[in-house]
Amino acid sequence: EPEVTQTPSHQVTQMGQEVILRCVPISNHLYFYWYRQILGQKVEFLVSFYNNEISEKSEIFDDQFSVERPDGSNFTLKIRSTKLEDSAMYFCASSETRSQETQYFGPGTRLLVL
Amino acid sequence: AQTVTQSQPEMSVQEAETVTLSCTYDTSESDYYLFWYKQPPSRQMILVIRQEAYKQQNATENRFSVNFQKAAKSFSLKISDSQLGDAAMYFCAYRSATMEYGNKLVFGAGTILRVKS
C-alpha cells in the first residue's frame, strides 16, 4: 500500500541553524501539507501546497519557514534559523485531490533544537 | 473559525470491553468531514475512521464506529472488543468541505486511551 515517507526520522540541531525536512508524498497525490505537534500538545496545521504554490498557511508559518517541491517526488519544509520553540514533531501529509477528504500522514520527523 | 474539543484527556478500558471517546466541534458550515486519527507511541498518525457530514448513516470500520450527531455537533468514537494494540492517543479532526476555509485539518487536543489486560 502506498505511503507517505519522511526523512530524517530524528534531527538535532543548534539554535540558529537551518534545517530541511523531507517528505515523499504518495505518488498520485496533488495536495501536500505540513503539520507540527509540540510535545504534549495538539497537532497544528502549518501550510498546504498545490500546483507548486502555497494554497494556505497558518500564522505559525512565518518568514522563517518555506516549502518547496524541488522535483516530482519530494516536498520539503525549510526552517531558516531555528529557535528553541521549533522543537516538535513535524508531519507531512498528502491527499489525492482537494475534494478527497482524507489526508494520509507520514511517520513524522522529530526535531530537537538545542 | 472551527474548533474541536475532546473533553476526556485520558480513558481506560479493559481488554475485550467497549469504550467511547467523545468529541464535539463548533462550525457554522453545513458540509464538512470529520475524522478520528490514532497516534500510537511511534507517533505516526493513522486514520481510523471518517464521516461525511452529509451522510446520516454513521461510519463503521470493523471494531470502530462513530455516533455522529450533526445537530448536537458531536462525533464520538466507539471501540468494541478493545485490544492491547488500541492503546494510543486518539485525535478527533475536522475539515471544511468548502474552499473558503481551505482544506486543513483542525485537531482536538487528543484522548489517551489505555487498555488494561
Short mmCIF file of C-alpha atoms in Angstrom, two decimals:
data_model
loop_
_atom_site.label_atom_id
_atom_site.label_comp_id
_atom_site.label_asym_id
_atom_site.label_seq_id
_atom_site.Cartn_x
_atom_site.Cartn_y
_atom_site.Cartn_z
CA GLU A 1 0.00 0.00 0.00
CA PRO A 2 1.40 3.43 -0.93
CA GLU A 3 2.50 5.56 1.97
CA VAL A 4 3.97 8.94 2.79
CA THR A 5 7.61 8.79 3.85
CA GLN A 6 9.66 11.35 5.74
CA THR A 7 13.37 11.81 6.38
CA PRO A 8 15.11 12.09 8.70
CA SER A 9 13.16 10.42 11.47
CA HIS A 10 15.07 12.45 14.07
CA GLN A 11 17.11 15.60 13.78
CA VAL A 12 19.04 17.51 16.40
CA THR A 13 20.25 21.00 15.54
CA GLN A 14 21.68 24.07 17.18
CA MET A 15 19.59 27.19 17.59
CA GLY A 16 20.03 29.49 14.60
CA GLN A 17 20.85 26.68 12.18
CA GLU A 18 18.85 25.91 9.07
CA VAL A 19 17.08 22.58 8.76
CA ILE A 20 15.35 20.93 5.85
CA LEU A 21 12.76 18.26 6.48
CA ARG A 22 11.95 15.99 3.58
CA CYS A 23 8.81 14.21 2.57
CA VAL A 24 7.85 11.95 -0.30
CA PRO A 25 4.07 12.09 -0.72
CA ILE A 26 2.02 9.31 -2.24
CA SER A 27 2.83 9.35 -5.94
CA ASN A 28 -0.53 10.30 -7.47
CA HIS A 29 -1.38 12.86 -4.80
CA LEU A 30 -1.55 16.52 -5.67
CA TYR A 31 -2.09 18.29 -2.32
CA PHE A 32 0.61 18.38 0.29
CA TYR A 33 0.61 19.58 3.88
CA TRP A 34 2.88 20.16 6.83
CA TYR A 35 1.66 19.94 10.41
CA ARG A 36 3.55 20.11 13.65
CA GLN A 37 2.98 18.76 17.12
CA ILE A 38 4.83 20.24 20.06
CA LEU A 39 5.30 17.59 22.73
CA GLY A 40 2.13 17.14 24.73
CA GLN A 41 0.10 19.49 22.56
CA LYS A 42 -2.36 19.17 19.71
CA VAL A 43 -1.43 18.79 16.07
CA GLU A 44 -1.33 22.17 14.33
CA PHE A 45 -1.60 23.00 10.65
CA LEU A 46 1.34 24.85 9.12
CA VAL A 47 0.87 25.01 5.37
CA SER A 48 -0.78 23.43 2.35
CA PHE A 49 0.72 23.31 -1.11
CA TYR A 50 -0.78 22.69 -4.52
CA ASN A 51 0.37 23.25 -8.07
CA ASN A 52 3.76 24.49 -6.93
CA GLU A 53 2.47 27.19 -4.68
CA ILE A 54 1.21 27.66 -1.15
CA SER A 55 -2.56 27.42 -1.06
CA GLU A 56 -2.98 28.17 2.64
CA LYS A 57 -0.77 28.87 5.64
CA SER A 58 -1.28 29.40 9.33
CA GLU A 59 0.03 32.22 11.49
CA ILE A 60 2.73 29.85 12.70
CA PHE A 61 4.15 29.69 9.18
CA ASP A 62 6.13 32.92 9.26
CA ASP A 63 9.09 34.10 7.18
CA GLN A 64 11.36 31.57 8.87
CA PHE A 65 9.51 28.76 7.12
CA SER A 66 9.40 27.86 3.46
CA VAL A 67 8.22 24.91 1.42
CA GLU A 68 9.32 23.60 -1.91
CA ARG A 69 8.70 20.78 -4.32
CA PRO A 70 12.15 20.60 -5.89
CA ASP A 71 11.34 17.67 -8.14
CA GLY A 72 8.45 15.39 -8.99
CA SER A 73 8.59 13.40 -5.79
CA ASN A 74 9.97 15.38 -2.85
CA PHE A 75 8.25 18.01 -0.74
CA THR A 76 10.42 19.91 1.71
CA LEU A 77 9.96 22.16 4.71
CA LYS A 78 12.82 24.52 5.47
CA ILE A 79 13.28 26.38 8.72
CA ARG A 80 15.83 29.10 8.07
CA SER A 81 17.03 29.94 11.57
CA THR A 82 15.73 27.50 14.13
CA LYS A 83 14.51 28.57 17.55
CA LEU A 84 14.10 26.51 20.69
CA GLU A 85 10.34 26.65 20.27
CA ASP A 86 10.60 24.97 16.87
CA SER A 87 11.30 21.69 18.67
CA ALA A 88 8.40 19.48 17.71
CA MET A 89 7.26 16.54 15.65
CA TYR A 90 6.71 17.60 12.05
CA PHE A 91 4.24 15.63 9.96
CA CYS A 92 3.88 15.68 6.23
CA ALA A 93 0.56 14.65 4.71
CA SER A 94 -0.87 14.33 1.23
CA SER A 95 -4.23 13.92 -0.44
CA GLU A 96 -5.14 12.91 -3.96
CA THR A 97 -7.33 15.89 -4.69
CA ARG A 98 -8.76 18.73 -2.70
CA SER A 99 -12.14 17.09 -2.69
CA GLN A 100 -10.70 13.83 -1.48
CA GLU A 101 -11.16 14.45 2.17
CA THR A 102 -8.62 12.05 3.60
CA GLN A 103 -5.11 13.22 4.26
CA TYR A 104 -2.53 10.49 4.70
CA PHE A 105 0.24 11.21 7.13
CA GLY A 106 3.89 10.29 7.14
CA PRO A 107 5.63 8.93 10.24
CA GLY A 108 6.96 12.35 11.22
CA THR A 109 10.33 13.95 11.87
CA ARG A 110 11.22 14.66 15.46
CA LEU A 111 13.15 17.94 15.54
CA LEU A 112 15.08 18.98 18.61
CA VAL A 113 16.62 22.45 18.72
CA LEU A 114 19.31 22.95 21.36
CA ALA B 1 -13.10 29.58 12.97
CA GLN B 2 -13.77 25.94 13.54
CA THR B 3 -12.78 24.36 16.83
CA VAL B 4 -12.65 20.76 18.02
CA THR B 5 -12.95 19.79 21.66
CA GLN B 6 -12.04 16.49 23.26
CA SER B 7 -13.06 16.72 26.88
CA GLN B 8 -11.51 13.45 28.05
CA PRO B 9 -7.73 13.77 28.46
CA GLU B 10 -7.45 10.10 29.33
CA MET B 11 -9.64 6.99 29.25
CA SER B 12 -9.11 3.40 30.35
CA VAL B 13 -10.79 0.24 29.15
CA GLN B 14 -10.47 -3.41 29.99
CA GLU B 15 -9.36 -5.67 27.16
CA ALA B 16 -12.36 -7.01 25.21
CA GLU B 17 -14.63 -4.29 26.58
CA THR B 18 -16.14 -1.31 24.77
CA VAL B 19 -15.09 2.30 25.18
CA THR B 20 -16.43 5.55 23.77
CA LEU B 21 -14.30 8.62 23.15
CA SER B 22 -16.06 11.98 22.95
CA CYS B 23 -15.58 14.81 20.51
CA THR B 24 -17.54 17.98 19.93
CA TYR B 25 -16.90 20.66 17.37
CA ASP B 26 -18.03 24.12 16.51
CA THR B 27 -18.72 25.26 12.97
CA SER B 28 -21.16 27.37 11.02
CA GLU B 29 -20.82 25.17 7.97
CA SER B 30 -23.28 22.52 6.89
CA ASP B 31 -20.90 20.44 4.81
CA TYR B 32 -17.66 19.12 6.26
CA TYR B 33 -15.74 15.98 7.15
CA LEU B 34 -14.83 14.50 10.50
CA PHE B 35 -12.06 12.09 11.29
CA TRP B 36 -10.56 10.04 14.06
CA TYR B 37 -6.82 9.52 13.92
CA LYS B 38 -4.84 7.18 16.13
CA GLN B 39 -1.33 8.04 17.29
CA PRO B 40 0.46 5.09 18.93
CA PRO B 41 3.73 5.52 20.83
CA SER B 42 5.58 5.53 17.50
CA ARG B 43 3.77 8.87 16.98
CA GLN B 44 2.66 8.12 13.44
CA MET B 45 -0.82 9.45 12.66
CA ILE B 46 -3.06 6.65 11.43
CA LEU B 47 -6.55 7.24 10.05
CA VAL B 48 -9.12 5.23 11.97
CA ILE B 49 -12.41 6.36 10.50
CA ARG B 50 -14.02 9.26 8.65
CA GLN B 51 -17.52 10.66 8.36
CA GLU B 52 -19.05 12.91 5.75
CA ALA B 53 -21.44 15.41 7.32
CA TYR B 54 -24.00 14.99 4.55
CA LYS B 55 -24.35 11.31 5.33
CA GLN B 56 -26.82 10.45 8.04
CA GLN B 57 -25.51 6.92 8.41
CA ASN B 58 -22.79 6.51 10.99
CA ALA B 59 -19.46 5.25 9.64
CA THR B 60 -18.09 1.90 10.77
CA GLU B 61 -14.75 0.21 10.25
CA ASN B 62 -14.58 -3.24 11.79
CA ARG B 63 -14.46 -2.71 15.58
CA PHE B 64 -14.59 1.08 15.23
CA SER B 65 -17.79 3.02 14.80
CA VAL B 66 -18.92 6.58 15.28
CA ASN B 67 -22.01 8.24 16.68
CA PHE B 68 -22.43 11.36 14.57
CA GLN B 69 -24.98 13.80 15.91
CA LYS B 70 -24.95 16.72 13.49
CA ALA B 71 -27.41 18.93 15.33
CA ALA B 72 -25.50 18.50 18.56
CA LYS B 73 -22.15 18.81 16.76
CA SER B 74 -20.97 15.65 18.38
CA PHE B 75 -18.78 12.92 16.91
CA SER B 76 -17.90 10.13 19.31
CA LEU B 77 -15.79 7.06 18.57
CA LYS B 78 -16.78 3.66 19.88
CA ILE B 79 -14.18 0.92 20.06
CA SER B 80 -15.64 -2.53 20.56
CA ASP B 81 -13.75 -5.59 21.79
CA SER B 82 -10.80 -3.42 22.80
CA GLN B 83 -7.35 -4.86 22.16
CA LEU B 84 -3.97 -4.03 23.65
CA GLY B 85 -2.95 -2.62 20.29
CA ASP B 86 -5.68 0.00 20.55
CA ALA B 87 -3.73 1.80 23.26
CA ALA B 88 -2.79 5.16 21.77
CA MET B 89 -3.62 8.83 21.64
CA TYR B 90 -6.78 9.43 19.63
CA PHE B 91 -7.38 12.71 17.84
CA CYS B 92 -10.65 13.98 16.50
CA ALA B 93 -10.28 16.25 13.48
CA TYR B 94 -12.46 18.48 11.33
CA ARG B 95 -12.07 19.54 7.74
CA SER B 96 -14.17 22.03 5.83
CA ALA B 97 -15.76 20.97 2.56
CA THR B 98 -15.73 24.48 1.13
CA MET B 99 -12.85 26.38 -0.44
CA GLU B 100 -13.48 29.40 1.76
CA TYR B 101 -11.95 27.66 4.77
CA GLY B 102 -9.27 25.75 2.90
CA ASN B 103 -8.67 22.08 3.42
CA LYS B 104 -6.58 21.99 6.55
CA LEU B 105 -7.40 19.60 9.35
CA VAL B 106 -8.32 21.13 12.69
CA PHE B 107 -7.45 18.78 15.53
CA GLY B 108 -8.71 18.35 19.05
CA ALA B 109 -6.33 18.05 21.98
CA GLY B 110 -6.47 14.25 21.97
CA THR B 111 -7.54 11.50 24.34
CA ILE B 112 -5.05 8.97 25.68
CA LEU B 113 -6.61 5.51 25.66
CA ARG B 114 -5.13 2.90 27.99
CA VAL B 115 -6.10 -0.74 27.56
CA LYS B 116 -5.79 -2.98 30.60
CA SER B 117 -5.22 -6.72 30.31
#
